[in-house]
Amino acid sequence: MATKLTAIRGMNDYVQGNAAILNYLIQTAEQVLQQYAYQPVYLPVVEKTALFSRAIGEVTDIVEKEMYSFDDRNGDNLSLRPEGTAGCVRAMIENGLLYNQTQKVYYYGPMFRHERPQKGRYRQFHQFGVEVFGFSAAEVDAELIAITARLWEQLGFDDFELQLNSLGSTEARTQYKIVLTDYFKDHLEQLDEDSLRRLDRNPLRILDSKNPAMGELIANAPRLADHLDEASQAHFSKLCRLLDGLGVAYQLNDNLVRGLDYYNQTVFEWTTTKLGAQATVCAGGRYDGLVTQIGGQPTPAVGFAMGLERLMVLLAESDFKTRPNADIYMIVGSEQAIQPAGLLCESIRDYFPGVRVAMHSGGGGLKSQFKKADKSGARLALVLGEDEIQSQTLQVKALREDVPQETIQWNQLITHLTTRMK
Ligand code: ATP
Ligand code: MG
């Protein structure tokens, strides 16, 4: 026998319950985004490696050690996308969608990072991302946060915390970097290996360190908030005011600098205490400099991405029940019943577009068909046997409630279901 081929470590199949949960998350998120009149985009999973090293930054975990990069058959160096923003910006520029225009878009799909797999951290995972281009005002930052807050409410997550910070303008940040570098240089002996490496090229990332031994050094570091330029301060206080007005609570977090280089001004993360070290379920911020960095005209931009696997873990652990597979199950009592049963199913689909009608296929006795109907989770079974064909009727049987079975004329079925399916 041939040896079994298995999936790659950290890359999951989603089938049955998990597939239903992922699908539910995507559908719910998509519905919310459409409530805010955002448009979908579908983008490639593979891009030139240079796009990510330029957008995300050379001195980042992603580019330094997490990307799946390879030379293709033409010798071009490509990477599986580790996140969606860089590709989205590239696509906006390339399709000419930024010049004199604004865009509010969303996407979802697999992302790839070579990390150590653990609960809530995988090598292929899914993000739902949202990006807005062409608006510099804080109300857009607030709108994005309002979107996420509405989504958590829809999903029944009431214990997420919003962490908020401002990184200021690029200029202010450059000034602050000098101050911060000086501070860390005065305490070189306390820096761990990662931080030493980041000191010259990306000192802000040191603030992001999860090493507890560095906690005190970081807590005493000069604060970015004290080095914000006036415009950034005004932007940030407007955002806070708008969030107060919306009733969205937040925590100001000085050390929130985000792992990616491209952010400026607003940065935010939604966190939960239920996922251990994988605490962040959604992260985003403003990235006004990225479009020019990738070769476009100056365009303000802001966005966020949610990690769907982390939300999946939370849903799976809650009392969330996935929807049953069907609402109505058609049981076919004989060979002659196949055609009329099929037509009846079609007319139900015509009149009730939201109702999922499973037509039994594959033959078998009534008993085994009823078992399948039950397993499908359907509320109603419709039974069409030989007697029913003669009288042009069918049996309607409730599978989840204790109500008597009824015999219904074919031409009365839609009327009957109108009351039954309420
Ligand atoms: P972390 O600090 O947890 O590694 P990150 O800062 O690298 O997160 P981002 O690049 O901001 O993550 O991605 C946005 C979101 O995508 C994260 O908040 C998280 O929910 C999710 N995410 C990131 N990496 C993974 C992964 N390997 N597996 C599952 N979800 C992930
Ligand atoms: Mg990471």
Short mmCIF file of C-alpha atoms and ligand atoms in Angstrom, two decimals, residues 62 113 115 120-122 125 127 210 258 280-283 305 307 310, ligand 1:
data_model
loop_
_atom_site.label_atom_id
_atom_site.label_comp_id
_atom_site.label_asym_id
_atom_site.label_seq_id
_atom_site.Cartn_x
_atom_site.Cartn_y
_atom_site.Cartn_z
CA ILE A 62 7.61 38.46 9.43
CA ARG A 113 3.76 32.54 8.25
CA GLU A 115 5.82 30.20 13.04
CA GLY A 120 -4.46 30.31 17.81
CA ARG A 121 -1.17 30.38 15.85
CA TYR A 122 -0.80 28.43 12.63
CA PHE A 125 -4.31 31.03 8.88
CA GLN A 127 -7.51 36.98 8.07
CA LYS A 210 7.29 40.11 25.21
CA ARG A 258 2.55 47.09 16.38
CA THR A 280 -4.72 39.74 19.92
CA VAL A 281 -7.76 38.97 17.79
CA CYS A 282 -7.70 42.09 15.65
CA ALA A 283 -5.03 44.66 14.92
CA ALA A 305 -7.04 42.66 10.12
CA GLY A 307 -7.27 36.61 12.88
CA ARG A 310 -8.51 33.03 17.10
P1 ATP B 1 1.11 38.10 17.08
O1 ATP B 1 1.73 39.17 17.94
O2 ATP B 1 0.05 37.32 17.78
O3 ATP B 1 2.13 37.27 16.37
P2 ATP B 1 0.98 39.83 14.80
O4 ATP B 1 1.24 41.19 15.33
O5 ATP B 1 2.08 39.10 14.16
O6 ATP B 1 0.31 38.91 15.94
P3 ATP B 1 -0.66 40.89 12.67
O7 ATP B 1 0.38 40.85 11.65
O8 ATP B 1 -1.07 42.19 13.23
O9 ATP B 1 -0.29 39.87 13.85
O10 ATP B 1 -1.98 40.13 12.11
C1 ATP B 1 -3.29 40.50 12.50
C2 ATP B 1 -3.97 39.36 13.23
O11 ATP B 1 -3.83 38.14 12.54
C3 ATP B 1 -3.40 39.06 14.60
O12 ATP B 1 -3.90 39.94 15.55
C4 ATP B 1 -3.89 37.65 14.84
O13 ATP B 1 -5.23 37.66 15.28
C5 ATP B 1 -3.82 37.05 13.46
N1 ATP B 1 -2.59 36.25 13.30
C6 ATP B 1 -1.34 36.69 13.08
N2 ATP B 1 -0.49 35.65 12.96
C7 ATP B 1 -1.24 34.53 13.08
C8 ATP B 1 -0.97 33.12 13.02
N3 ATP B 1 0.25 32.66 12.78
N4 ATP B 1 -1.99 32.25 13.20
C9 ATP B 1 -3.25 32.70 13.43
N5 ATP B 1 -3.57 34.01 13.48
C10 ATP B 1 -2.59 34.91 13.31
#
